[in-house]
């Protein structure tokens, strides 16, 4: 049986903004430069100058940016390159070609059933948006040439909120949803504390955190898409989670 060919589009995936189970994740990180980065070098550089003129706090770090992506028998398989953040910001303005953004959400749930999310600070690339504590995978998340998705979730949640996923009970299995060539991989982690207790812990962490990427934490108790200024990736997860809980 031949392995599934890596696709250049998402025609064979479930409909956008639906949640579906994922049996395995296999995201290889290749040496060299992303083809989109090489072909769009000058345009990405010009766009970056505009971005930092509007927001000087942005940092052109290096992140994992997918080149090819496929879904077959529940397996998400990809090939990626470590790429400048500036290239990703340029891609994000068009999205119809060149790559895919894959990122991971640890859906942190309190003992009284709320999803605990964060609100991004004004100086970040997603100012004011509300979503689960997360960050694009980078070189810290490469293990044996592949993306360590759970390692990325643990690191980002700890850095942004001070919460340790090792203190939560992980529900079995991953899920995914996608829209506009961005794929959200997520897993539910249930903490032993109430929402109020979790928010207090995050607020205490914000006072001493080296990074200041968030400016608040929020307890979400419904799928109402208008309750907060949600990142679009959150909406299908909220509909799925609170629909399942009813």
PDB file of C-alpha atoms in Angstrom:
ATOM      1  CA  UNK A   1       0.000   0.000   0.000  1.00  0.00           C
ATOM      2  CA  UNK A   2       1.520   3.314  -1.055  1.00  0.00           C
ATOM      3  CA  UNK A   3       1.702   6.258   1.317  1.00  0.00           C
ATOM      4  CA  UNK A   4      -0.721   9.133   0.634  1.00  0.00           C
ATOM      5  CA  UNK A   5       0.715  11.863  -1.532  1.00  0.00           C
ATOM      6  CA  UNK A   6       1.140  15.184   0.232  1.00  0.00           C
ATOM      7  CA  UNK A   7      -1.439  17.590  -1.157  1.00  0.00           C
ATOM      8  CA  UNK A   8      -1.010  21.155  -2.304  1.00  0.00           C
ATOM      9  CA  UNK A   9      -4.591  21.995  -1.331  1.00  0.00           C
ATOM     10  CA  UNK A  10      -7.209  20.858   1.187  1.00  0.00           C
ATOM     11  CA  UNK A  11      -9.858  19.533  -1.186  1.00  0.00           C
ATOM     12  CA  UNK A  12      -9.928  16.110   0.492  1.00  0.00           C
ATOM     13  CA  UNK A  13     -10.317  17.451   4.031  1.00  0.00           C
ATOM     14  CA  UNK A  14     -13.593  17.695   5.995  1.00  0.00           C
ATOM     15  CA  UNK A  15     -15.512  20.952   5.457  1.00  0.00           C
ATOM     16  CA  UNK A  16     -13.956  24.100   6.887  1.00  0.00           C
ATOM     17  CA  UNK A  17     -14.799  25.009  10.490  1.00  0.00           C
ATOM     18  CA  UNK A  18     -15.867  21.490  11.430  1.00  0.00           C
ATOM     19  CA  UNK A  19     -14.138  19.468  14.149  1.00  0.00           C
ATOM     20  CA  UNK A  20     -12.841  15.987  13.351  1.00  0.00           C
ATOM     21  CA  UNK A  21     -10.693  13.437  15.224  1.00  0.00           C
ATOM     22  CA  UNK A  22      -7.013  12.974  14.436  1.00  0.00           C
ATOM     23  CA  UNK A  23      -5.405   9.569  14.969  1.00  0.00           C
ATOM     24  CA  UNK A  24      -1.785  10.581  14.439  1.00  0.00           C
ATOM     25  CA  UNK A  25       0.342  13.655  13.667  1.00  0.00           C
ATOM     26  CA  UNK A  26       3.475  13.416  11.525  1.00  0.00           C
ATOM     27  CA  UNK A  27       4.940  16.831  10.715  1.00  0.00           C
ATOM     28  CA  UNK A  28       8.471  16.590   9.352  1.00  0.00           C
ATOM     29  CA  UNK A  29      10.777  19.608   9.375  1.00  0.00           C
ATOM     30  CA  UNK A  30      13.091  19.651   6.370  1.00  0.00           C
ATOM     31  CA  UNK A  31      16.480  21.357   6.009  1.00  0.00           C
ATOM     32  CA  UNK A  32      16.801  24.368   3.724  1.00  0.00           C
ATOM     33  CA  UNK A  33      14.430  27.218   2.904  1.00  0.00           C
ATOM     34  CA  UNK A  34      10.682  27.224   2.340  1.00  0.00           C
ATOM     35  CA  UNK A  35       9.908  27.696  -1.391  1.00  0.00           C
ATOM     36  CA  UNK A  36       7.437  30.464  -0.579  1.00  0.00           C
ATOM     37  CA  UNK A  37      10.131  32.290   1.377  1.00  0.00           C
ATOM     38  CA  UNK A  38      12.548  32.087  -1.549  1.00  0.00           C
ATOM     39  CA  UNK A  39       9.996  33.206  -4.136  1.00  0.00           C
ATOM     40  CA  UNK A  40       8.544  36.035  -2.025  1.00  0.00           C
ATOM     41  CA  UNK A  41      11.711  37.297  -0.357  1.00  0.00           C
ATOM     42  CA  UNK A  42      11.518  40.890  -1.553  1.00  0.00           C
ATOM     43  CA  UNK A  43       7.754  41.229  -1.085  1.00  0.00           C
ATOM     44  CA  UNK A  44       8.010  39.782   2.427  1.00  0.00           C
ATOM     45  CA  UNK A  45      10.818  42.213   3.268  1.00  0.00           C
ATOM     46  CA  UNK A  46       8.793  45.202   2.030  1.00  0.00           C
ATOM     47  CA  UNK A  47       5.752  44.038   3.979  1.00  0.00           C
ATOM     48  CA  UNK A  48       7.853  43.576   7.118  1.00  0.00           C
ATOM     49  CA  UNK A  49       8.997  47.180   6.960  1.00  0.00           C
ATOM     50  CA  UNK A  50       5.341  48.247   6.939  1.00  0.00           C
ATOM     51  CA  UNK A  51       4.509  45.862   9.779  1.00  0.00           C
ATOM     52  CA  UNK A  52       7.223  47.133  12.120  1.00  0.00           C
ATOM     53  CA  UNK A  53       6.470  50.738  11.217  1.00  0.00           C
ATOM     54  CA  UNK A  54       2.944  50.116  12.514  1.00  0.00           C
ATOM     55  CA  UNK A  55       4.075  47.922  15.409  1.00  0.00           C
ATOM     56  CA  UNK A  56       7.778  48.274  16.364  1.00  0.00           C
ATOM     57  CA  UNK A  57       7.418  45.604  19.057  1.00  0.00           C
ATOM     58  CA  UNK A  58       7.154  42.793  16.493  1.00  0.00           C
ATOM     59  CA  UNK A  59      10.094  40.375  16.420  1.00  0.00           C
ATOM     60  CA  UNK A  60      11.212  38.545  13.296  1.00  0.00           C
ATOM     61  CA  UNK A  61      11.848  35.181  14.909  1.00  0.00           C
ATOM     62  CA  UNK A  62      11.893  31.827  13.172  1.00  0.00           C
ATOM     63  CA  UNK A  63       8.866  29.536  13.103  1.00  0.00           C
ATOM     64  CA  UNK A  64       7.849  26.250  11.501  1.00  0.00           C
ATOM     65  CA  UNK A  65       5.839  26.918   8.346  1.00  0.00           C
ATOM     66  CA  UNK A  66       4.245  24.021   6.480  1.00  0.00           C
ATOM     67  CA  UNK A  67       4.954  23.507   2.789  1.00  0.00           C
ATOM     68  CA  UNK A  68       2.858  20.394   2.138  1.00  0.00           C
ATOM     69  CA  UNK A  69       0.033  18.882   4.124  1.00  0.00           C
ATOM     70  CA  UNK A  70      -2.250  15.858   3.840  1.00  0.00           C
ATOM     71  CA  UNK A  71      -4.977  14.057   5.735  1.00  0.00           C
ATOM     72  CA  UNK A  72      -5.559  10.332   5.224  1.00  0.00           C
ATOM     73  CA  UNK A  73      -7.180   7.829   7.602  1.00  0.00           C
ATOM     74  CA  UNK A  74      -7.065  10.395  10.372  1.00  0.00           C
ATOM     75  CA  UNK A  75      -3.324  11.019   9.990  1.00  0.00           C
ATOM     76  CA  UNK A  76      -2.192  14.619   9.536  1.00  0.00           C
ATOM     77  CA  UNK A  77       1.089  14.491   7.637  1.00  0.00           C
ATOM     78  CA  UNK A  78       3.206  17.434   6.570  1.00  0.00           C
ATOM     79  CA  UNK A  79       6.532  18.757   5.432  1.00  0.00           C
ATOM     80  CA  UNK A  80       7.728  22.108   6.775  1.00  0.00           C
ATOM     81  CA  UNK A  81      10.676  24.454   6.916  1.00  0.00           C
ATOM     82  CA  UNK A  82      11.932  26.803   9.608  1.00  0.00           C
ATOM     83  CA  UNK A  83      10.987  30.195   8.192  1.00  0.00           C
ATOM     84  CA  UNK A  84      11.195  33.861   9.286  1.00  0.00           C
ATOM     85  CA  UNK A  85       8.071  35.200  10.967  1.00  0.00           C
ATOM     86  CA  UNK A  86       8.145  38.087   8.481  1.00  0.00           C
ATOM     87  CA  UNK A  87       7.572  35.618   5.629  1.00  0.00           C
ATOM     88  CA  UNK A  88       4.611  34.119   7.485  1.00  0.00           C
ATOM     89  CA  UNK A  89       3.044  37.565   8.032  1.00  0.00           C
ATOM     90  CA  UNK A  90       3.266  38.212   4.298  1.00  0.00           C
ATOM     91  CA  UNK A  91       1.713  34.815   3.527  1.00  0.00           C
ATOM     92  CA  UNK A  92      -1.049  35.493   6.051  1.00  0.00           C
ATOM     93  CA  UNK A  93      -2.238  38.438   3.955  1.00  0.00           C
ATOM     94  CA  UNK A  94      -2.934  36.236   0.912  1.00  0.00           C
ATOM     95  CA  UNK A  95      -3.074  32.529   1.923  1.00  0.00           C
ATOM     96  CA  UNK A  96      -4.257  31.231  -1.429  1.00  0.00           C
ATOM     97  CA  UNK A  97      -0.916  29.606  -2.177  1.00  0.00           C
ATOM     98  CA  UNK A  98       2.503  28.764  -0.926  1.00  0.00           C
ATOM     99  CA  UNK A  99       1.962  27.058   2.411  1.00  0.00           C
ATOM    100  CA  UNK A 100      -0.150  26.061   5.386  1.00  0.00           C
ATOM    101  CA  UNK A 101      -0.163  27.241   8.988  1.00  0.00           C
ATOM    102  CA  UNK A 102      -0.453  24.434  11.541  1.00  0.00           C
ATOM    103  CA  UNK A 103      -0.662  25.332  15.219  1.00  0.00           C
ATOM    104  CA  UNK A 104      -1.788  23.625  18.412  1.00  0.00           C
ATOM    105  CA  UNK A 105      -4.278  24.583  21.125  1.00  0.00           C
ATOM    106  CA  UNK A 106      -4.284  23.040  24.575  1.00  0.00           C
ATOM    107  CA  UNK A 107      -7.940  23.526  25.498  1.00  0.00           C
ATOM    108  CA  UNK A 108      -7.598  24.175  29.239  1.00  0.00           C
ATOM    109  CA  UNK A 109     -10.832  23.342  31.071  1.00  0.00           C
ATOM    110  CA  UNK A 110     -11.588  24.198  34.708  1.00  0.00           C
ATOM    111  CA  UNK A 111     -13.197  21.820  37.193  1.00  0.00           C
ATOM    112  CA  UNK A 112     -16.462  23.750  36.793  1.00  0.00           C
ATOM    113  CA  UNK A 113     -16.511  23.396  33.024  1.00  0.00           C
ATOM    114  CA  UNK A 114     -15.137  26.684  31.654  1.00  0.00           C
ATOM    115  CA  UNK A 115     -12.534  26.986  28.912  1.00  0.00           C
ATOM    116  CA  UNK A 116      -9.730  29.234  30.139  1.00  0.00           C
ATOM    117  CA  UNK A 117      -8.404  31.446  27.351  1.00  0.00           C
ATOM    118  CA  UNK A 118      -6.107  34.451  27.093  1.00  0.00           C
ATOM    119  CA  UNK A 119      -6.406  37.881  25.464  1.00  0.00           C
ATOM    120  CA  UNK A 120      -3.382  38.990  23.452  1.00  0.00           C
ATOM    121  CA  UNK A 121      -1.617  42.216  24.355  1.00  0.00           C
ATOM    122  CA  UNK A 122      -1.800  45.285  22.055  1.00  0.00           C
ATOM    123  CA  UNK A 123       1.818  45.017  20.865  1.00  0.00           C
ATOM    124  CA  UNK A 124       1.489  41.434  19.533  1.00  0.00           C
ATOM    125  CA  UNK A 125       0.649  40.248  16.015  1.00  0.00           C
ATOM    126  CA  UNK A 126      -2.914  39.381  17.147  1.00  0.00           C
ATOM    127  CA  UNK A 127      -3.796  42.351  19.384  1.00  0.00           C
ATOM    128  CA  UNK A 128      -6.922  41.953  21.474  1.00  0.00           C
ATOM    129  CA  UNK A 129      -7.793  38.517  20.146  1.00  0.00           C
ATOM    130  CA  UNK A 130      -9.034  35.849  22.545  1.00  0.00           C
ATOM    131  CA  UNK A 131      -7.970  32.225  22.158  1.00  0.00           C
ATOM    132  CA  UNK A 132      -6.377  29.310  23.992  1.00  0.00           C
ATOM    133  CA  UNK A 133      -2.825  29.987  25.136  1.00  0.00           C
ATOM    134  CA  UNK A 134      -0.681  28.989  22.167  1.00  0.00           C
ATOM    135  CA  UNK A 135       2.142  29.975  19.876  1.00  0.00           C
ATOM    136  CA  UNK A 136       3.418  28.925  16.480  1.00  0.00           C
ATOM    137  CA  UNK A 137       5.797  25.990  16.589  1.00  0.00           C
ATOM    138  CA  UNK A 138       9.459  26.934  16.321  1.00  0.00           C
ATOM    139  CA  UNK A 139      12.943  25.419  16.559  1.00  0.00           C
ATOM    140  CA  UNK A 140      12.375  24.609  20.236  1.00  0.00           C
ATOM    141  CA  UNK A 141       9.634  22.199  19.156  1.00  0.00           C
ATOM    142  CA  UNK A 142      11.687  20.053  16.767  1.00  0.00           C
ATOM    143  CA  UNK A 143      12.460  16.556  18.056  1.00  0.00           C
ATOM    144  CA  UNK A 144      14.189  14.048  15.761  1.00  0.00           C
ATOM    145  CA  UNK A 145      13.328  16.124  12.714  1.00  0.00           C
ATOM    146  CA  UNK A 146       9.604  16.373  13.504  1.00  0.00           C
ATOM    147  CA  UNK A 147       7.283  18.806  15.285  1.00  0.00           C
ATOM    148  CA  UNK A 148       6.652  17.917  18.927  1.00  0.00           C
ATOM    149  CA  UNK A 149       3.073  19.162  19.088  1.00  0.00           C
ATOM    150  CA  UNK A 150       2.414  18.343  22.728  1.00  0.00           C
ATOM    151  CA  UNK A 151       5.781  19.781  23.735  1.00  0.00           C
ATOM    152  CA  UNK A 152       4.824  23.016  21.988  1.00  0.00           C
ATOM    153  CA  UNK A 153       1.513  23.139  23.864  1.00  0.00           C
ATOM    154  CA  UNK A 154       3.161  22.525  27.234  1.00  0.00           C
ATOM    155  CA  UNK A 155       5.811  25.185  26.642  1.00  0.00           C
ATOM    156  CA  UNK A 156       3.445  27.868  25.368  1.00  0.00           C
ATOM    157  CA  UNK A 157       0.818  27.345  28.082  1.00  0.00           C
ATOM    158  CA  UNK A 158       3.471  27.466  30.800  1.00  0.00           C
ATOM    159  CA  UNK A 159       5.135  30.595  29.362  1.00  0.00           C
ATOM    160  CA  UNK A 160       1.910  32.525  28.844  1.00  0.00           C
ATOM    161  CA  UNK A 161      -0.183  31.448  31.825  1.00  0.00           C
ATOM    162  CA  UNK A 162       2.065  29.679  34.325  1.00  0.00           C
ATOM    163  CA  UNK A 163      -0.247  26.652  34.146  1.00  0.00           C
ATOM    164  CA  UNK A 164       1.469  23.275  33.875  1.00  0.00           C
ATOM    165  CA  UNK A 165      -0.310  20.773  31.639  1.00  0.00           C
ATOM    166  CA  UNK A 166       1.293  18.009  33.707  1.00  0.00           C
ATOM    167  CA  UNK A 167      -1.146  18.988  36.460  1.00  0.00           C
ATOM    168  CA  UNK A 168      -4.127  18.423  34.179  1.00  0.00           C
ATOM    169  CA  UNK A 169      -5.790  15.227  32.962  1.00  0.00           C
ATOM    170  CA  UNK A 170      -5.402  14.991  29.198  1.00  0.00           C
ATOM    171  CA  UNK A 171      -8.419  13.607  27.382  1.00  0.00           C
ATOM    172  CA  UNK A 172      -7.483  10.839  24.938  1.00  0.00           C
ATOM    173  CA  UNK A 173      -6.907  11.864  21.366  1.00  0.00           C
ATOM    174  CA  UNK A 174      -6.419  14.952  19.288  1.00  0.00           C
ATOM    175  CA  UNK A 175      -8.917  16.805  17.151  1.00  0.00           C
ATOM    176  CA  UNK A 176      -8.514  19.305  14.357  1.00  0.00           C
ATOM    177  CA  UNK A 177     -10.348  22.005  12.490  1.00  0.00           C
ATOM    178  CA  UNK A 178      -9.255  24.099   9.536  1.00  0.00           C
ATOM    179  CA  UNK A 179     -10.110  27.222   7.577  1.00  0.00           C
ATOM    180  CA  UNK A 180      -8.318  29.259   4.948  1.00  0.00           C
ATOM    181  CA  UNK A 181      -5.227  26.973   4.879  1.00  0.00           C
ATOM    182  CA  UNK A 182      -4.751  27.185   8.647  1.00  0.00           C
ATOM    183  CA  UNK A 183      -5.089  23.971  10.662  1.00  0.00           C
ATOM    184  CA  UNK A 184      -5.724  23.957  14.407  1.00  0.00           C
ATOM    185  CA  UNK A 185      -4.728  20.772  16.222  1.00  0.00           C
ATOM    186  CA  UNK A 186      -6.163  20.601  19.726  1.00  0.00           C
ATOM    187  CA  UNK A 187      -6.498  18.417  22.787  1.00  0.00           C
ATOM    188  CA  UNK A 188      -8.599  18.933  25.916  1.00  0.00           C
ATOM    189  CA  UNK A 189      -6.815  19.190  29.277  1.00  0.00           C
ATOM    190  CA  UNK A 190      -8.968  19.184  32.435  1.00  0.00           C
ATOM    191  CA  UNK A 191      -7.513  20.966  35.458  1.00  0.00           C
ATOM    192  CA  UNK A 192      -8.491  20.244  39.101  1.00  0.00           C
ATOM    193  CA  UNK A 193      -9.242  23.904  39.882  1.00  0.00           C
ATOM    194  CA  UNK A 194     -12.271  26.133  39.350  1.00  0.00           C
ATOM    195  CA  UNK A 195     -12.231  28.852  36.723  1.00  0.00           C
ATOM    196  CA  UNK A 196     -11.838  31.494  39.422  1.00  0.00           C
ATOM    197  CA  UNK A 197      -8.814  29.688  40.850  1.00  0.00           C
ATOM    198  CA  UNK A 198      -7.242  29.295  37.402  1.00  0.00           C
ATOM    199  CA  UNK A 199      -7.735  32.966  36.582  1.00  0.00           C
ATOM    200  CA  UNK A 200      -6.084  33.941  39.871  1.00  0.00           C
ATOM    201  CA  UNK A 201      -3.103  31.721  39.088  1.00  0.00           C
ATOM    202  CA  UNK A 202      -2.719  33.295  35.642  1.00  0.00           C
ATOM    203  CA  UNK A 203      -2.994  36.831  37.045  1.00  0.00           C
ATOM    204  CA  UNK A 204      -0.254  36.027  39.581  1.00  0.00           C
ATOM    205  CA  UNK A 205       1.930  34.642  36.790  1.00  0.00           C
ATOM    206  CA  UNK A 206       1.456  37.780  34.680  1.00  0.00           C
ATOM    207  CA  UNK A 207       3.012  39.861  37.468  1.00  0.00           C
ATOM    208  CA  UNK A 208       6.312  37.957  37.260  1.00  0.00           C
ATOM    209  CA  UNK A 209       6.386  36.632  33.678  1.00  0.00           C
ATOM    210  CA  UNK A 210       9.370  37.593  31.536  1.00  0.00           C
ATOM    211  CA  UNK A 211       7.149  37.815  28.458  1.00  0.00           C
ATOM    212  CA  UNK A 212       4.181  40.183  28.333  1.00  0.00           C
ATOM    213  CA  UNK A 213       2.299  38.732  25.371  1.00  0.00           C
ATOM    214  CA  UNK A 214      -1.059  38.567  27.134  1.00  0.00           C
ATOM    215  CA  UNK A 215      -3.013  41.243  28.949  1.00  0.00           C
ATOM    216  CA  UNK A 216      -5.665  39.099  30.587  1.00  0.00           C
ATOM    217  CA  UNK A 217      -7.310  35.705  31.033  1.00  0.00           C
ATOM    218  CA  UNK A 218     -10.939  34.819  30.393  1.00  0.00           C
ATOM    219  CA  UNK A 219     -13.290  32.043  31.508  1.00  0.00           C
ATOM    220  CA  UNK A 220     -15.499  31.014  28.591  1.00  0.00           C
ATOM    221  CA  UNK A 221     -18.790  29.324  29.466  1.00  0.00           C
ATOM    222  CA  UNK A 222     -20.722  29.304  26.187  1.00  0.00           C
ATOM    223  CA  UNK A 223     -20.295  29.027  22.442  1.00  0.00           C
ATOM    224  CA  UNK A 224     -21.592  32.576  21.889  1.00  0.00           C
ATOM    225  CA  UNK A 225     -19.282  33.879  19.121  1.00  0.00           C
ATOM    226  CA  UNK A 226     -19.933  37.488  20.107  1.00  0.00           C
ATOM    227  CA  UNK A 227     -18.994  37.144  23.787  1.00  0.00           C
ATOM    228  CA  UNK A 228     -15.391  38.148  23.139  1.00  0.00           C
ATOM    229  CA  UNK A 229     -13.186  39.181  20.250  1.00  0.00           C
ATOM    230  CA  UNK A 230     -12.328  35.604  19.365  1.00  0.00           C
ATOM    231  CA  UNK A 231      -9.651  34.481  16.989  1.00  0.00           C
ATOM    232  CA  UNK A 232     -11.570  32.733  14.207  1.00  0.00           C
ATOM    233  CA  UNK A 233      -9.918  29.399  15.056  1.00  0.00           C
ATOM    234  CA  UNK A 234     -11.738  29.361  18.397  1.00  0.00           C
ATOM    235  CA  UNK A 235     -15.286  29.409  17.027  1.00  0.00           C
ATOM    236  CA  UNK A 236     -15.622  25.797  15.817  1.00  0.00           C
ATOM    237  CA  UNK A 237     -13.909  24.557  18.995  1.00  0.00           C
ATOM    238  CA  UNK A 238     -16.366  26.451  21.195  1.00  0.00           C
ATOM    239  CA  UNK A 239     -19.336  25.162  19.194  1.00  0.00           C
ATOM    240  CA  UNK A 240     -17.989  21.589  19.447  1.00  0.00           C
ATOM    241  CA  UNK A 241     -17.057  21.735  23.136  1.00  0.00           C
ATOM    242  CA  UNK A 242     -20.168  23.376  24.513  1.00  0.00           C
ATOM    243  CA  UNK A 243     -22.373  21.429  22.115  1.00  0.00           C
ATOM    244  CA  UNK A 244     -20.833  18.189  23.414  1.00  0.00           C
ATOM    245  CA  UNK A 245     -21.243  19.356  27.005  1.00  0.00           C
ATOM    246  CA  UNK A 246     -24.974  20.007  26.645  1.00  0.00           C
TER     247      UNK A 246
END
